[in-house]
Amino acid sequence: QENFALVIHGGAGTITRENLSPEKEKAYQAKLDEALQAGYDELEKGKSAMDAVEKAIQVMERSELFNSGIGAVFTHEGRNELDASMMDGKTLNAGAVAGVSHIKSPIEAARAVMEKSEHVLLAGKGAEEFARLKGLEMVDSSYFFTERRWNSLQRAIKRDSIELDHSDEAPKKSSMNYSVPEDYKFG
Amino acid sequence: TVGCVALDKNGNLAAGTSTGGMTNKRWNRVGDSPIIGAGTYANNATCAVSATGHGEYFIRSVVAYDISALMEYKGLSLTEASDEVVMNKLVKMGGSGGVIAIDKAGNVAMPFNTKGMYRGYMKSSGEKLISIYKEE
């Protein structure tokens, strides 16, 4: 079968032409293109869908444009807590990590949980210890820091609110009770 | 949140999602991204799905698996199943966001109920699309 394909997303939310500058728009398009190409190249070489998914996501994890890896948002305490998961449609195996702060590529860790443990979801310190033992690259938490996300946290703390992805493209108030209008939610 | 789904030359599907959660979250809140079936799901018999959005709603709706289940048990197409979950069921619950999905035939769906979603696909047929806004 020579039919293959790849689909990516970089988050959803209140993203309109009015709140995204032409320069930023170009930057997002270029990075999405790079991620798509990275995954597609894997498929074209005959690599597995799992390999393609991991490669494409790693391009976005290394970009400060998206809420994953570098450029991840901050918790109330000023930390980056990253989550990731992968699932293989052939075997129905799956792996995931939650609340990790020192694993350079969370998606690689999710795959490692799937392929190198008998578990599905590892969280926090345990997940990081597992990643270390499996030889995954670990980083200081400052690796994920971006000023843009730090400023978002300061705004959110000031308003006592939470913000999801891409909130600084539309700086409106959100609420803690989740019962908020559509414009306030950013995934 | 970023995600990817793929169909390889051997007809195998895979899905992945990676995220930083949400700004100012507390109490070790975990969203849908690492929850298999909520934010990520793949099954060669049906489809592969990665979600982005307000995680609490995606967890409660078991969004990614729900799309697969609608295809498996109700015989819906990928587009019908993903539209039903994202544009109907999720909206009724008040949940916002979107998914990317691909089926075993290489059909693609990218429904979202927000104003925009960074998204794109590439197919071996040469078809390619990168979009951001709803009207695209």
Coordinates of N, CA, C and O in Angstrom, one line a residue, chain A residues 2-8 32-49 51-53 55-56, chain B residues 4-9 121-128:
Chain A
E2 N 0.7 2.1 -1.0 CA 1.6 3.3 -1.1 C 0.8 4.5 -0.6 O 1.3 5.6 -0.7
N3 N -0.4 4.3 -0.2 CA -1.2 5.4 0.3 C -0.8 5.8 1.7 O -1.0 5.0 2.6
F4 N -0.3 6.9 1.9 CA 0.1 7.4 3.3 C -0.2 8.9 3.5 O -0.3 9.6 2.5
A5 N -0.3 9.3 4.7 CA -0.7 10.7 5.0 C -0.4 11.0 6.4 O -0.2 10.1 7.3
L6 N -0.4 12.3 6.6 CA 0.0 12.8 8.0 C -0.9 14.1 8.2 O -1.0 14.9 7.3
V7 N -1.3 14.2 9.5 CA -2.1 15.4 9.9 C -1.6 15.9 11.2 O -1.2 15.2 12.0
I8 N -1.5 17.3 11.3 CA -1.0 17.9 12.5 C -1.9 19.0 13.0 O -2.7 19.5 12.3
L32 N 4.5 25.0 11.0 CA 3.6 23.9 10.7 C 4.1 23.1 9.4 O 4.0 21.9 9.4
D33 N 4.5 23.8 8.5 CA 5.1 23.2 7.2 C 6.3 22.4 7.6 O 6.4 21.2 7.1
E34 N 7.1 22.9 8.4 CA 8.3 22.1 8.8 C 8.0 20.8 9.5 O 8.5 19.7 9.3
A35 N 7.0 20.9 10.4 CA 6.5 19.7 11.1 C 5.9 18.7 10.2 O 6.2 17.5 10.3
L36 N 5.1 19.2 9.3 CA 4.4 18.3 8.3 C 5.5 17.6 7.5 O 5.4 16.3 7.3
Q37 N 6.4 18.3 7.0 CA 7.5 17.8 6.1 C 8.3 16.7 6.9 O 8.7 15.7 6.3
A38 N 8.6 17.0 8.2 CA 9.4 16.1 8.9 C 8.7 14.8 9.1 O 9.4 13.7 8.9
G39 N 7.5 14.8 9.4 CA 6.7 13.5 9.5 C 6.5 12.8 8.2 O 6.6 11.6 8.1
Y40 N 6.2 13.6 7.2 CA 6.0 13.1 5.8 C 7.2 12.4 5.3 O 7.2 11.3 4.7
D41 N 8.4 13.0 5.5 CA 9.7 12.4 5.1 C 9.8 11.0 5.7 O 10.3 10.1 5.0
E42 N 9.5 10.8 6.9 CA 9.6 9.5 7.6 C 8.7 8.5 6.9 O 9.1 7.4 6.6
L43 N 7.5 8.9 6.6 CA 6.5 8.0 5.9 C 7.0 7.7 4.5 O 6.9 6.5 4.1
E44 N 7.5 8.6 3.8 CA 8.0 8.4 2.5 C 9.2 7.4 2.5 O 9.3 6.6 1.5
K45 N 10.0 7.5 3.5 CA 11.1 6.5 3.6 C 10.7 5.1 4.0 O 11.5 4.2 4.1
G46 N 9.4 5.0 4.3 CA 8.9 3.7 4.7 C 8.9 3.4 6.2 O 8.6 2.3 6.6
K47 N 9.2 4.5 6.9 CA 9.1 4.4 8.4 C 7.7 4.2 8.9 O 6.7 4.5 8.1
S48 N 7.5 3.9 10.2 CA 6.2 3.6 10.7 C 5.4 4.9 11.0 O 6.1 6.0 11.1
A49 N 4.1 4.8 11.1 CA 3.3 5.9 11.5 C 3.8 6.5 12.9 O 3.7 7.7 13.1
D51 N 6.8 6.5 14.1 CA 8.0 7.3 13.8 C 7.6 8.7 13.3 O 8.2 9.7 13.7
A52 N 6.7 8.7 12.3 CA 6.3 10.0 11.7 C 5.7 10.9 12.7 O 5.9 12.1 12.8
V53 N 4.8 10.3 13.5 CA 4.1 11.1 14.6 C 5.1 11.8 15.5 O 5.1 12.9 15.9
K55 N 8.4 12.4 15.1 CA 9.2 13.4 14.4 C 8.4 14.7 14.2 O 9.0 15.8 14.5
A56 N 7.2 14.6 13.8 CA 6.4 15.8 13.5 C 6.2 16.6 14.8 O 6.3 17.8 14.9
Chain B
C4 N -0.3 15.0 16.3 CA -0.1 14.4 15.0 C -0.8 13.0 14.9 O -0.7 12.3 15.8
V5 N -1.3 12.8 13.7 CA -1.8 11.4 13.4 C -1.3 11.0 12.0 O -1.1 11.9 11.2
A6 N -1.1 9.8 11.8 CA -0.5 9.4 10.6 C -0.9 8.0 10.1 O -1.3 7.1 11.0
L7 N -0.9 7.8 8.8 CA -1.1 6.5 8.2 C 0.1 6.2 7.4 O 0.6 6.9 6.5
D8 N 0.8 5.0 7.7 CA 2.0 4.7 7.0 C 1.7 3.8 5.8 O 0.6 3.4 5.5
K9 N 2.8 3.4 5.1 CA 2.7 2.6 3.9 C 2.2 1.2 4.1 O 1.7 0.6 3.2
Y121 N -2.2 19.1 6.7 CA -2.0 17.7 6.4 C -1.3 17.6 5.1 O -1.2 18.5 4.3
M122 N -0.7 16.4 4.9 CA 0.1 16.1 3.6 C -0.3 14.7 3.3 O -0.2 13.8 4.1
K123 N -0.6 14.4 2.0 CA -0.9 13.1 1.6 C 0.0 12.6 0.5 O 0.6 13.5 -0.3
S124 N 0.2 11.3 0.3 CA 1.0 10.8 -0.7 C 0.5 11.1 -2.1 O 1.3 11.1 -3.1
S125 N -0.7 11.5 -2.2 CA -1.3 11.9 -3.5 C -0.8 13.3 -3.9 O -1.0 13.7 -5.1
G126 N -0.1 14.0 -3.0 CA 0.4 15.3 -3.3 C -0.4 16.4 -2.7 O 0.0 17.6 -2.7
E127 N -1.6 16.0 -2.2 CA -2.5 17.0 -1.6 C -1.9 17.5 -0.3 O -1.4 16.7 0.5
K128 N -1.9 18.9 -0.1 CA -1.3 19.5 1.1 C -2.1 20.7 1.5 O -2.5 21.5 0.6

